[in-house]
PDB file of C-alpha atoms in Angstrom:
ATOM      1  CA  MET M   1       0.128  -6.305  -9.946  1.00  0.00           C
ATOM      2  CA  ARG M   2       1.972  -7.714 -12.918  1.00  0.00           C
ATOM      3  CA  PHE M   3       0.314 -10.456 -14.979  1.00  0.00           C
ATOM      4  CA  HIS M   4       2.225 -13.712 -15.355  1.00  0.00           C
ATOM      5  CA  SER M   5       2.419 -12.987 -19.073  1.00  0.00           C
ATOM      6  CA  PRO M   6       1.531  -9.928 -21.196  1.00  0.00           C
ATOM      7  CA  GLN M   7      -2.109  -9.615 -22.257  1.00  0.00           C
ATOM      8  CA  LYS M   8      -3.815  -7.849 -25.168  1.00  0.00           C
ATOM      9  CA  LEU M   9      -6.278  -4.986 -24.874  1.00  0.00           C
ATOM     10  CA  LYS M  10      -9.057  -6.937 -26.596  1.00  0.00           C
ATOM     11  CA  SER M  11      -8.685  -9.955 -24.310  1.00  0.00           C
ATOM     12  CA  ILE M  12      -9.052  -7.723 -21.231  1.00  0.00           C
ATOM     13  CA  ALA M  13     -12.059  -5.970 -22.807  1.00  0.00           C
ATOM     14  CA  ASP M  14     -13.639  -9.365 -23.516  1.00  0.00           C
ATOM     15  CA  LEU M  15     -12.990 -10.448 -19.915  1.00  0.00           C
ATOM     16  CA  ILE M  16     -14.981  -7.539 -18.464  1.00  0.00           C
ATOM     17  CA  GLY M  17     -17.399  -7.035 -21.379  1.00  0.00           C
ATOM     18  CA  SER M  18     -16.332  -3.467 -22.098  1.00  0.00           C
ATOM     19  CA  GLU M  19     -15.692  -1.291 -25.123  1.00  0.00           C
ATOM     20  CA  PHE M  20     -12.115  -0.342 -25.841  1.00  0.00           C
ATOM     21  CA  VAL M  21     -10.275   2.464 -27.595  1.00  0.00           C
ATOM     22  CA  GLY M  22      -6.929   1.541 -29.100  1.00  0.00           C
ATOM     23  CA  PRO M  23      -5.382  -1.302 -31.111  1.00  0.00           C
ATOM     24  CA  GLU M  24      -6.696  -4.793 -30.319  1.00  0.00           C
ATOM     25  CA  ASP M  25      -3.144  -6.006 -29.666  1.00  0.00           C
ATOM     26  CA  PHE M  26      -2.178  -3.099 -27.395  1.00  0.00           C
ATOM     27  CA  VAL M  27      -0.014  -4.701 -24.688  1.00  0.00           C
ATOM     28  CA  VAL M  28      -1.307  -4.821 -21.105  1.00  0.00           C
ATOM     29  CA  LEU M  29       1.203  -5.843 -18.416  1.00  0.00           C
ATOM     30  CA  GLY M  30      -0.835  -5.506 -15.226  1.00  0.00           C
ATOM     31  CA  THR M  31      -2.951  -3.286 -12.996  1.00  0.00           C
ATOM     32  CA  ASN M  32      -2.080  -0.703 -10.385  1.00  0.00           C
ATOM     33  CA  GLU M  33      -3.486   1.846  -7.987  1.00  0.00           C
ATOM     34  CA  ILE M  34      -3.068   5.462  -9.152  1.00  0.00           C
ATOM     35  CA  HIS M  35      -0.218   6.229  -6.716  1.00  0.00           C
ATOM     36  CA  ARG M  36       1.930   3.341  -7.979  1.00  0.00           C
ATOM     37  CA  VAL M  37       1.166   3.044 -11.704  1.00  0.00           C
ATOM     38  CA  LYS M  38       3.819   2.225 -14.306  1.00  0.00           C
ATOM     39  CA  PRO M  39       3.762   1.976 -18.115  1.00  0.00           C
ATOM     40  CA  GLY M  40       1.780  -1.087 -19.173  1.00  0.00           C
ATOM     41  CA  ASP M  41      -0.564  -0.845 -16.180  1.00  0.00           C
ATOM     42  CA  ILE M  42      -4.333  -0.479 -16.105  1.00  0.00           C
ATOM     43  CA  VAL M  43      -5.571   2.222 -13.734  1.00  0.00           C
ATOM     44  CA  PHE M  44      -9.263   2.789 -13.054  1.00  0.00           C
ATOM     45  CA  VAL M  45     -11.132   6.076 -12.712  1.00  0.00           C
ATOM     46  CA  ASN M  46     -14.857   6.574 -12.129  1.00  0.00           C
ATOM     47  CA  HIS M  47     -15.259  10.297 -11.406  1.00  0.00           C
ATOM     48  CA  PRO M  48     -14.701  13.292 -13.731  1.00  0.00           C
ATOM     49  CA  LYS M  49     -12.722  15.031 -10.970  1.00  0.00           C
ATOM     50  CA  TYR M  50      -9.932  12.470 -11.429  1.00  0.00           C
ATOM     51  CA  TYR M  51     -10.047  11.932 -15.213  1.00  0.00           C
ATOM     52  CA  ASP M  52      -7.046  14.152 -15.946  1.00  0.00           C
ATOM     53  CA  LYS M  53      -4.940  12.586 -13.192  1.00  0.00           C
ATOM     54  CA  ALA M  54      -5.586   9.085 -14.529  1.00  0.00           C
ATOM     55  CA  LEU M  55      -5.244   9.988 -18.213  1.00  0.00           C
ATOM     56  CA  ASN M  56      -1.961  11.825 -17.599  1.00  0.00           C
ATOM     57  CA  SER M  57      -0.499   9.261 -15.212  1.00  0.00           C
ATOM     58  CA  ALA M  58       2.223   6.751 -16.093  1.00  0.00           C
ATOM     59  CA  ALA M  59      -0.489   4.135 -16.727  1.00  0.00           C
ATOM     60  CA  THR M  60      -1.007   3.360 -20.404  1.00  0.00           C
ATOM     61  CA  ILE M  61      -4.461   1.754 -20.123  1.00  0.00           C
ATOM     62  CA  ILE M  62      -7.253   3.707 -18.423  1.00  0.00           C
ATOM     63  CA  LEU M  63     -10.371   1.856 -17.257  1.00  0.00           C
ATOM     64  CA  ILE M  64     -12.918   4.676 -17.314  1.00  0.00           C
ATOM     65  CA  ASP M  65     -16.686   5.158 -17.088  1.00  0.00           C
ATOM     66  CA  LYS M  66     -16.993   7.503 -20.069  1.00  0.00           C
ATOM     67  CA  LYS M  67     -15.521   7.606 -23.547  1.00  0.00           C
ATOM     68  CA  VAL M  68     -13.110  10.554 -23.683  1.00  0.00           C
ATOM     69  CA  ASP M  69     -10.254  11.655 -25.931  1.00  0.00           C
ATOM     70  CA  CYS M  70      -7.501   9.091 -25.549  1.00  0.00           C
ATOM     71  CA  PRO M  71      -3.952  10.437 -25.072  1.00  0.00           C
ATOM     72  CA  GLU M  72      -1.435   9.393 -27.700  1.00  0.00           C
ATOM     73  CA  GLY M  73       0.273   6.121 -26.919  1.00  0.00           C
ATOM     74  CA  LYS M  74      -2.458   5.015 -24.515  1.00  0.00           C
ATOM     75  CA  ALA M  75      -5.663   2.967 -24.630  1.00  0.00           C
ATOM     76  CA  LEU M  76      -9.062   3.059 -22.933  1.00  0.00           C
ATOM     77  CA  LEU M  77     -11.356   0.415 -21.498  1.00  0.00           C
ATOM     78  CA  VAL M  78     -14.828   1.992 -21.286  1.00  0.00           C
ATOM     79  CA  SER M  79     -16.947   0.403 -18.550  1.00  0.00           C
ATOM     80  CA  ASP M  80     -20.216   1.240 -16.831  1.00  0.00           C
ATOM     81  CA  ASP M  81     -18.536   0.349 -13.498  1.00  0.00           C
ATOM     82  CA  PRO M  82     -14.711   0.621 -13.478  1.00  0.00           C
ATOM     83  CA  PHE M  83     -14.451  -0.219  -9.755  1.00  0.00           C
ATOM     84  CA  ARG M  84     -16.285  -3.516 -10.265  1.00  0.00           C
ATOM     85  CA  ASP M  85     -14.312  -4.381 -13.389  1.00  0.00           C
ATOM     86  CA  PHE M  86     -10.964  -3.526 -11.775  1.00  0.00           C
ATOM     87  CA  ASN M  87     -11.824  -6.111  -9.118  1.00  0.00           C
ATOM     88  CA  LYS M  88     -12.834  -8.576 -11.829  1.00  0.00           C
ATOM     89  CA  ILE M  89      -9.509  -8.218 -13.656  1.00  0.00           C
ATOM     90  CA  ASN M  90      -7.476  -8.487 -10.471  1.00  0.00           C
ATOM     91  CA  THR M  91      -9.206 -11.576  -9.136  1.00  0.00           C
ATOM     92  CA  HIS M  92      -9.058 -13.250 -12.540  1.00  0.00           C
ATOM     93  CA  PHE M  93      -5.263 -13.067 -12.529  1.00  0.00           C
ATOM     94  CA  THR M  94      -4.676 -13.432  -8.772  1.00  0.00           C
ATOM     95  CA  ARG M  95      -6.453 -16.155  -6.801  1.00  0.00           C
ATOM     96  CA  ILE M  96      -7.762 -14.999  -3.410  1.00  0.00           C
ATOM     97  CA  TYR M  97      -7.540 -17.734  -0.746  1.00  0.00           C
ATOM     98  CA  ASN M  98      -7.907 -15.854   2.579  1.00  0.00           C
ATOM     99  CA  PHE M  99      -6.708 -18.932   4.501  1.00  0.00           C
ATOM    100  CA  THR M 100      -9.600 -21.046   3.218  1.00  0.00           C
ATOM    101  CA  GLU M 101      -7.240 -23.421   1.396  1.00  0.00           C
ATOM    102  CA  GLU M 102      -3.880 -24.643   2.679  1.00  0.00           C
ATOM    103  CA  LEU M 103      -1.953 -24.942  -0.588  1.00  0.00           C
ATOM    104  CA  HIS M 104       1.100 -23.209   0.880  1.00  0.00           C
ATOM    105  CA  ASP M 105       4.188 -23.381  -1.402  1.00  0.00           C
ATOM    106  CA  VAL M 106       6.211 -21.669   1.343  1.00  0.00           C
ATOM    107  CA  GLU M 107       9.968 -21.073   1.106  1.00  0.00           C
ATOM    108  CA  ILE M 108      11.805 -20.900   4.453  1.00  0.00           C
ATOM    109  CA  GLY M 109      15.493 -20.085   4.686  1.00  0.00           C
ATOM    110  CA  GLU M 110      18.108 -21.905   6.732  1.00  0.00           C
ATOM    111  CA  GLY M 111      18.157 -21.049  10.435  1.00  0.00           C
ATOM    112  CA  THR M 112      14.689 -19.481  10.497  1.00  0.00           C
ATOM    113  CA  ARG M 113      12.503 -20.426  13.467  1.00  0.00           C
ATOM    114  CA  ILE M 114       8.709 -20.210  13.350  1.00  0.00           C
ATOM    115  CA  HIS M 115       6.496 -20.865  16.375  1.00  0.00           C
ATOM    116  CA  SER M 116       3.958 -23.632  15.836  1.00  0.00           C
ATOM    117  CA  SER M 117       1.047 -21.238  16.518  1.00  0.00           C
ATOM    118  CA  ALA M 118       1.960 -18.914  13.643  1.00  0.00           C
ATOM    119  CA  VAL M 119      -0.380 -19.015  10.629  1.00  0.00           C
ATOM    120  CA  ILE M 120       1.198 -18.804   7.192  1.00  0.00           C
ATOM    121  CA  GLY M 121      -0.640 -18.276   3.912  1.00  0.00           C
ATOM    122  CA  ASN M 122       0.211 -19.366   0.389  1.00  0.00           C
ATOM    123  CA  ASN M 123       3.219 -18.425  -1.753  1.00  0.00           C
ATOM    124  CA  VAL M 124       5.119 -16.960   1.220  1.00  0.00           C
ATOM    125  CA  LYS M 125       8.903 -16.511   1.252  1.00  0.00           C
ATOM    126  CA  ILE M 126      10.894 -16.189   4.487  1.00  0.00           C
ATOM    127  CA  GLY M 127      14.662 -15.694   4.419  1.00  0.00           C
ATOM    128  CA  LYS M 128      17.475 -16.995   6.612  1.00  0.00           C
ATOM    129  CA  ASN M 129      17.861 -16.691  10.392  1.00  0.00           C
ATOM    130  CA  SER M 130      14.512 -14.998  10.932  1.00  0.00           C
ATOM    131  CA  LEU M 131      12.374 -15.434  14.040  1.00  0.00           C
ATOM    132  CA  ILE M 132       8.561 -15.609  13.953  1.00  0.00           C
ATOM    133  CA  PHE M 133       6.922 -15.403  17.416  1.00  0.00           C
ATOM    134  CA  PRO M 134       3.632 -17.033  18.572  1.00  0.00           C
ATOM    135  CA  ASN M 135       0.324 -16.081  16.955  1.00  0.00           C
ATOM    136  CA  VAL M 136       1.836 -14.179  14.048  1.00  0.00           C
ATOM    137  CA  VAL M 137      -0.295 -14.228  10.878  1.00  0.00           C
ATOM    138  CA  ILE M 138       1.491 -14.011   7.515  1.00  0.00           C
ATOM    139  CA  GLY M 139      -0.828 -13.521   4.551  1.00  0.00           C
ATOM    140  CA  ASP M 140      -0.550 -14.811   0.989  1.00  0.00           C
ATOM    141  CA  ARG M 141       2.389 -13.702  -1.169  1.00  0.00           C
ATOM    142  CA  THR M 142       4.238 -12.038   1.742  1.00  0.00           C
ATOM    143  CA  GLU M 143       8.024 -11.821   1.338  1.00  0.00           C
ATOM    144  CA  ILE M 144      10.237 -11.639   4.435  1.00  0.00           C
ATOM    145  CA  GLY M 145      14.005 -11.185   4.266  1.00  0.00           C
ATOM    146  CA  ASP M 146      16.931 -12.458   6.330  1.00  0.00           C
ATOM    147  CA  ASN M 147      17.461 -11.771  10.054  1.00  0.00           C
ATOM    148  CA  VAL M 148      13.899 -10.484  10.554  1.00  0.00           C
ATOM    149  CA  ILE M 149      12.132 -10.580  13.940  1.00  0.00           C
ATOM    150  CA  ILE M 150       8.313 -10.517  14.027  1.00  0.00           C
ATOM    151  CA  GLN M 151       6.842 -10.543  17.517  1.00  0.00           C
ATOM    152  CA  SER M 152       3.599 -12.005  18.800  1.00  0.00           C
ATOM    153  CA  GLY M 153       0.192 -11.092  17.437  1.00  0.00           C
ATOM    154  CA  THR M 154       1.422  -9.173  14.405  1.00  0.00           C
ATOM    155  CA  VAL M 155      -0.494  -9.522  11.131  1.00  0.00           C
ATOM    156  CA  LEU M 156       1.291  -9.094   7.797  1.00  0.00           C
ATOM    157  CA  GLY M 157      -0.866  -8.919   4.695  1.00  0.00           C
ATOM    158  CA  GLY M 158      -4.358  -8.023   5.870  1.00  0.00           C
ATOM    159  CA  ASP M 159      -6.843  -6.502   3.425  1.00  0.00           C
ATOM    160  CA  ALA M 160      -6.441  -2.880   2.383  1.00  0.00           C
ATOM    161  CA  PHE M 161      -8.903  -0.382   3.848  1.00  0.00           C
ATOM    162  CA  TYR M 162     -10.244   0.724   0.461  1.00  0.00           C
ATOM    163  CA  TYR M 163     -14.014   0.987  -0.104  1.00  0.00           C
ATOM    164  CA  ARG M 164     -16.667   2.847  -2.030  1.00  0.00           C
ATOM    165  CA  LYS M 165     -20.260   3.526  -1.026  1.00  0.00           C
ATOM    166  CA  LEU M 166     -22.644   1.543  -3.242  1.00  0.00           C
ATOM    167  CA  ASN M 167     -26.408   1.329  -2.745  1.00  0.00           C
ATOM    168  CA  GLY M 168     -26.028   2.360   0.880  1.00  0.00           C
ATOM    169  CA  ASN M 169     -23.377  -0.243   1.632  1.00  0.00           C
ATOM    170  CA  PHE M 170     -19.577  -0.367   1.543  1.00  0.00           C
ATOM    171  CA  ASP M 171     -18.041  -2.217  -1.408  1.00  0.00           C
ATOM    172  CA  ARG M 172     -14.424  -3.369  -1.035  1.00  0.00           C
ATOM    173  CA  LEU M 173     -11.635  -2.969  -3.565  1.00  0.00           C
ATOM    174  CA  ILE M 174     -10.070  -6.412  -3.371  1.00  0.00           C
ATOM    175  CA  SER M 175      -6.385  -6.467  -2.416  1.00  0.00           C
ATOM    176  CA  VAL M 176      -4.138  -8.516  -4.701  1.00  0.00           C
ATOM    177  CA  GLY M 177      -0.802  -6.984  -3.691  1.00  0.00           C
ATOM    178  CA  ASN M 178       1.514  -8.153  -0.933  1.00  0.00           C
ATOM    179  CA  VAL M 179       3.816  -7.147   1.927  1.00  0.00           C
ATOM    180  CA  VAL M 180       7.603  -7.087   1.559  1.00  0.00           C
ATOM    181  CA  VAL M 181       9.715  -7.002   4.729  1.00  0.00           C
ATOM    182  CA  GLN M 182      13.367  -6.483   3.852  1.00  0.00           C
ATOM    183  CA  ASN M 183      16.450  -7.765   5.705  1.00  0.00           C
ATOM    184  CA  ASN M 184      17.238  -6.968   9.352  1.00  0.00           C
ATOM    185  CA  VAL M 185      13.801  -5.573  10.203  1.00  0.00           C
ATOM    186  CA  GLU M 186      12.268  -5.895  13.672  1.00  0.00           C
ATOM    187  CA  ILE M 187       8.488  -5.663  14.102  1.00  0.00           C
ATOM    188  CA  GLY M 188       6.937  -5.525  17.583  1.00  0.00           C
ATOM    189  CA  ASN M 189       3.820  -7.065  19.073  1.00  0.00           C
ATOM    190  CA  ASN M 190       0.333  -6.584  17.639  1.00  0.00           C
ATOM    191  CA  CYS M 191       1.289  -4.569  14.582  1.00  0.00           C
ATOM    192  CA  THR M 192      -0.895  -4.662  11.463  1.00  0.00           C
ATOM    193  CA  ILE M 193       0.585  -4.146   8.020  1.00  0.00           C
ATOM    194  CA  ASP M 194      -1.904  -4.251   5.141  1.00  0.00           C
ATOM    195  CA  ARG M 195      -0.932  -5.732   1.807  1.00  0.00           C
ATOM    196  CA  GLY M 196      -0.977  -3.503  -1.245  1.00  0.00           C
ATOM    197  CA  VAL M 197      -4.121  -3.174  -3.314  1.00  0.00           C
ATOM    198  CA  THR M 198      -2.149  -4.025  -6.452  1.00  0.00           C
ATOM    199  CA  ASP M 199       1.482  -3.449  -5.430  1.00  0.00           C
ATOM    200  CA  SER M 200       3.698  -4.040  -2.390  1.00  0.00           C
ATOM    201  CA  THR M 201       3.582  -2.508   1.062  1.00  0.00           C
ATOM    202  CA  VAL M 202       7.290  -2.314   1.917  1.00  0.00           C
ATOM    203  CA  ILE M 203       9.189  -2.186   5.220  1.00  0.00           C
ATOM    204  CA  GLY M 204      12.732  -1.115   4.377  1.00  0.00           C
ATOM    205  CA  GLU M 205      15.944  -2.814   5.420  1.00  0.00           C
ATOM    206  CA  GLY M 206      17.040  -2.269   9.014  1.00  0.00           C
ATOM    207  CA  SER M 207      13.853  -0.525  10.140  1.00  0.00           C
ATOM    208  CA  VAL M 208      12.526  -1.114  13.666  1.00  0.00           C
ATOM    209  CA  LEU M 209       8.818  -0.976  14.554  1.00  0.00           C
ATOM    210  CA  ASP M 210       7.498  -0.853  18.129  1.00  0.00           C
ATOM    211  CA  ASN M 211       4.204  -2.412  19.250  1.00  0.00           C
ATOM    212  CA  GLN M 212       0.674  -1.627  18.007  1.00  0.00           C
ATOM    213  CA  ILE M 213       1.518   0.132  14.756  1.00  0.00           C
ATOM    214  CA  GLN M 214      -0.810   0.285  11.738  1.00  0.00           C
ATOM    215  CA  ILE M 215       0.604   0.647   8.224  1.00  0.00           C
ATOM    216  CA  GLY M 216      -1.801   1.032   5.309  1.00  0.00           C
ATOM    217  CA  HIS M 217      -1.789  -0.475   1.829  1.00  0.00           C
ATOM    218  CA  ASP M 218       0.941   0.332  -0.713  1.00  0.00           C
ATOM    219  CA  THR M 219       2.911   2.427   1.775  1.00  0.00           C
ATOM    220  CA  VAL M 220       6.706   2.274   1.491  1.00  0.00           C
ATOM    221  CA  ILE M 221       8.814   2.627   4.643  1.00  0.00           C
ATOM    222  CA  GLY M 222      12.473   3.427   3.926  1.00  0.00           C
ATOM    223  CA  LYS M 223      15.642   1.943   5.372  1.00  0.00           C
ATOM    224  CA  LYS M 224      16.605   2.256   9.053  1.00  0.00           C
ATOM    225  CA  CYS M 225      13.418   3.989  10.134  1.00  0.00           C
ATOM    226  CA  LEU M 226      12.431   3.996  13.808  1.00  0.00           C
ATOM    227  CA  ILE M 227       8.686   3.911  14.485  1.00  0.00           C
ATOM    228  CA  ALA M 228       7.303   4.070  18.024  1.00  0.00           C
ATOM    229  CA  SER M 229       4.115   2.622  19.444  1.00  0.00           C
ATOM    230  CA  GLN M 230       0.614   3.516  18.202  1.00  0.00           C
ATOM    231  CA  VAL M 231       1.758   5.230  15.013  1.00  0.00           C
ATOM    232  CA  GLY M 232      -0.839   5.101  12.243  1.00  0.00           C
ATOM    233  CA  ILE M 233       0.232   5.462   8.604  1.00  0.00           C
ATOM    234  CA  ALA M 234      -2.479   5.481   5.942  1.00  0.00           C
ATOM    235  CA  GLY M 235      -2.199   3.961   2.485  1.00  0.00           C
ATOM    236  CA  CYS M 236       0.112   5.054  -0.347  1.00  0.00           C
ATOM    237  CA  CYS M 237       2.564   7.021   1.820  1.00  0.00           C
ATOM    238  CA  ILE M 238       6.297   7.226   1.165  1.00  0.00           C
ATOM    239  CA  ILE M 239       8.495   7.399   4.269  1.00  0.00           C
ATOM    240  CA  GLY M 240      12.128   8.145   3.429  1.00  0.00           C
ATOM    241  CA  ASP M 241      15.225   6.501   4.889  1.00  0.00           C
ATOM    242  CA  GLU M 242      16.168   7.075   8.527  1.00  0.00           C
ATOM    243  CA  VAL M 243      12.904   8.755   9.487  1.00  0.00           C
ATOM    244  CA  THR M 244      11.891   8.678  13.171  1.00  0.00           C
ATOM    245  CA  LEU M 245       8.192   8.639  14.066  1.00  0.00           C
ATOM    246  CA  TRP M 246       7.484   8.928  17.786  1.00  0.00           C
ATOM    247  CA  GLY M 247       4.378   7.661  19.561  1.00  0.00           C
ATOM    248  CA  GLN M 248       0.902   8.251  18.140  1.00  0.00           C
ATOM    249  CA  VAL M 249       2.043  10.052  15.001  1.00  0.00           C
ATOM    250  CA  GLY M 250      -0.690   9.976  12.356  1.00  0.00           C
ATOM    251  CA  ILE M 251      -0.039  10.309   8.611  1.00  0.00           C
ATOM    252  CA  ALA M 252      -2.856  10.790   6.106  1.00  0.00           C
ATOM    253  CA  SER M 253      -3.034   8.916   2.812  1.00  0.00           C
ATOM    254  CA  GLY M 254      -0.686   9.682  -0.058  1.00  0.00           C
ATOM    255  CA  ASN M 255       1.869  11.834   1.776  1.00  0.00           C
ATOM    256  CA  THR M 256       5.661  11.738   1.530  1.00  0.00           C
ATOM    257  CA  ILE M 257       8.072  12.284   4.428  1.00  0.00           C
ATOM    258  CA  GLU M 258      11.607  13.149   3.323  1.00  0.00           C
ATOM    259  CA  GLY M 259      14.456  11.032   4.653  1.00  0.00           C
ATOM    260  CA  GLY M 260      16.058  12.025   7.947  1.00  0.00           C
ATOM    261  CA  SER M 261      12.934  13.691   9.337  1.00  0.00           C
ATOM    262  CA  VAL M 262      11.811  13.402  12.967  1.00  0.00           C
ATOM    263  CA  LEU M 263       8.111  13.598  13.887  1.00  0.00           C
ATOM    264  CA  LEU M 264       7.577  14.104  17.593  1.00  0.00           C
ATOM    265  CA  GLY M 265       4.780  12.422  19.540  1.00  0.00           C
ATOM    266  CA  LYS M 266       1.184  12.946  18.344  1.00  0.00           C
ATOM    267  CA  THR M 267       2.234  14.884  15.241  1.00  0.00           C
ATOM    268  CA  GLY M 268      -0.402  14.890  12.497  1.00  0.00           C
ATOM    269  CA  VAL M 269       0.595  14.921   8.821  1.00  0.00           C
ATOM    270  CA  ASN M 270      -1.750  16.032   6.024  1.00  0.00           C
ATOM    271  CA  ARG M 271       0.842  17.133   3.452  1.00  0.00           C
ATOM    272  CA  ASP M 272       4.297  16.221   2.129  1.00  0.00           C
ATOM    273  CA  LEU M 273       7.141  17.144   4.488  1.00  0.00           C
ATOM    274  CA  LYS M 274      10.710  18.150   3.685  1.00  0.00           C
ATOM    275  CA  LYS M 275      13.531  16.992   5.970  1.00  0.00           C
ATOM    276  CA  GLY M 276      13.083  18.500   9.430  1.00  0.00           C
ATOM    277  CA  THR M 277      11.718  18.045  12.934  1.00  0.00           C
ATOM    278  CA  TYR M 278       7.970  18.491  13.384  1.00  0.00           C
ATOM    279  CA  ILE M 279       5.375  18.670  16.135  1.00  0.00           C
ATOM    280  CA  GLY M 280       1.656  19.330  16.479  1.00  0.00           C
ATOM    281  CA  MET M 281      -1.662  18.503  14.869  1.00  0.00           C
ATOM    282  CA  PHE M 282      -0.605  20.039  11.538  1.00  0.00           C
ATOM    283  CA  ALA M 283       3.122  19.160  11.614  1.00  0.00           C
ATOM    284  CA  GLU M 284       4.695  22.517  12.492  1.00  0.00           C
ATOM    285  CA  ASP M 285       8.440  23.033  12.288  1.00  0.00           C
ATOM    286  CA  PHE M 286       9.659  22.342  15.835  1.00  0.00           C
ATOM    287  CA  LYS M 287      11.922  25.399  16.154  1.00  0.00           C
ATOM    288  CA  GLY M 288       9.158  27.642  14.848  1.00  0.00           C
ATOM    289  CA  TYR M 289       6.758  26.069  17.317  1.00  0.00           C
ATOM    290  CA  LEU M 290       9.103  26.806  20.238  1.00  0.00           C
ATOM    291  CA  LYS M 291       9.524  30.443  19.153  1.00  0.00           C
ATOM    292  CA  LYS M 292       5.749  30.824  18.926  1.00  0.00           C
ATOM    293  CA  GLU M 293       5.308  29.350  22.407  1.00  0.00           C
ATOM    294  CA  VAL M 294       7.857  31.780  23.877  1.00  0.00           C
ATOM    295  CA  LYS M 295       6.050  34.741  22.286  1.00  0.00           C
ATOM    296  CA  LEU M 296       2.673  33.558  23.559  1.00  0.00           C
ATOM    297  CA  ARG M 297       3.994  33.129  27.094  1.00  0.00           C
ATOM    298  CA  ASN M 298       5.489  36.610  27.063  1.00  0.00           C
ATOM    299  CA  LEU M 299       2.199  38.265  26.104  1.00  0.00           C
ATOM    300  CA  LYS M 300       0.755  40.375  28.888  1.00  0.00           C
TER     301      LYS M 300
END
C-alpha cells in the first residue's frame, strides 16, 4: 500500500506510539507484506526467526518487536506489538468500509453491462465492454479491465486469510490491498479472489478461470493462464504466463510456477517449479512419474 503522500519516520512513530531508530525525517512511502516489499515500505516482523529476512529485504523501514542493529540506509520502528501497529498504520491511511457505507465513486467504461443484483464497493474501476453477471460482489478498490466477463456468484476482493493466534483467539491482519483483473479475462461462477493484504492480487491479461476457484491474497496470475475448476492457490504465489492448472490443483503459499508449465489434476505444490509438466501430491515431473509407474508394474 502506497500512502497518498510521503510520510516521515517520526510521524509514523508518533501515530503508533513507538520508538524509532533513524533520522526523524526518514521518508516512508507505504507498507507492504514481506513477499511484495519495495524501497520506502514498512514491513513488520515479530519473531526472531524472521528478523534477518525482514532486515535484509527491500523494505527500508522495519517495524520490529526488539531493538536490533539497523542496516545502513534503513530505519526501525520498535513496537511491543508490530502486528497490531501494522494494522493501525494501514487502517489510518486506508478507510475500511466493508459495504457498510455506499459512497461508491465507481468508474464504468462504455459498453459495460452490470446486472442489477451485483454489489459494487467503493473506488471501483471497470473498463469498457465488460460483462458482470448476477450476484457478483466487487469489493472496494477493485480494478477491472476491458472485455472482462465475471460470471454469477463470484466475489472479487474478499478479506485475506491472514491471522495470528492471540490470547487463544484468532486476530486478523486487516487487508488494505485490492484486486486487479486485467483486460480480456474470463472468470467463472462462484470463484473467490481475495484482495491483497497491502498490495494487489492480480489476474493477468487474457487468463481464463473456470468455476469454484480460490485465489489467495497478493497472488499474481500471469497472462493467458488456464485454470480449471476447484483449483486452490494460497497467498503470495507467482504464476507465470501461459500456465495451465487442471482441476483440484493446490498450491501452497509463497511459491512460484514458471511460465508455460502444466499441472495435471490434483497436483500439489509445496515448492517453486521450473517450466514443465507435473503430477502428484508433491508435483513430480510427469515423464519421471510415468517411468516410475512402468518400473513398479514390471516388478515381480
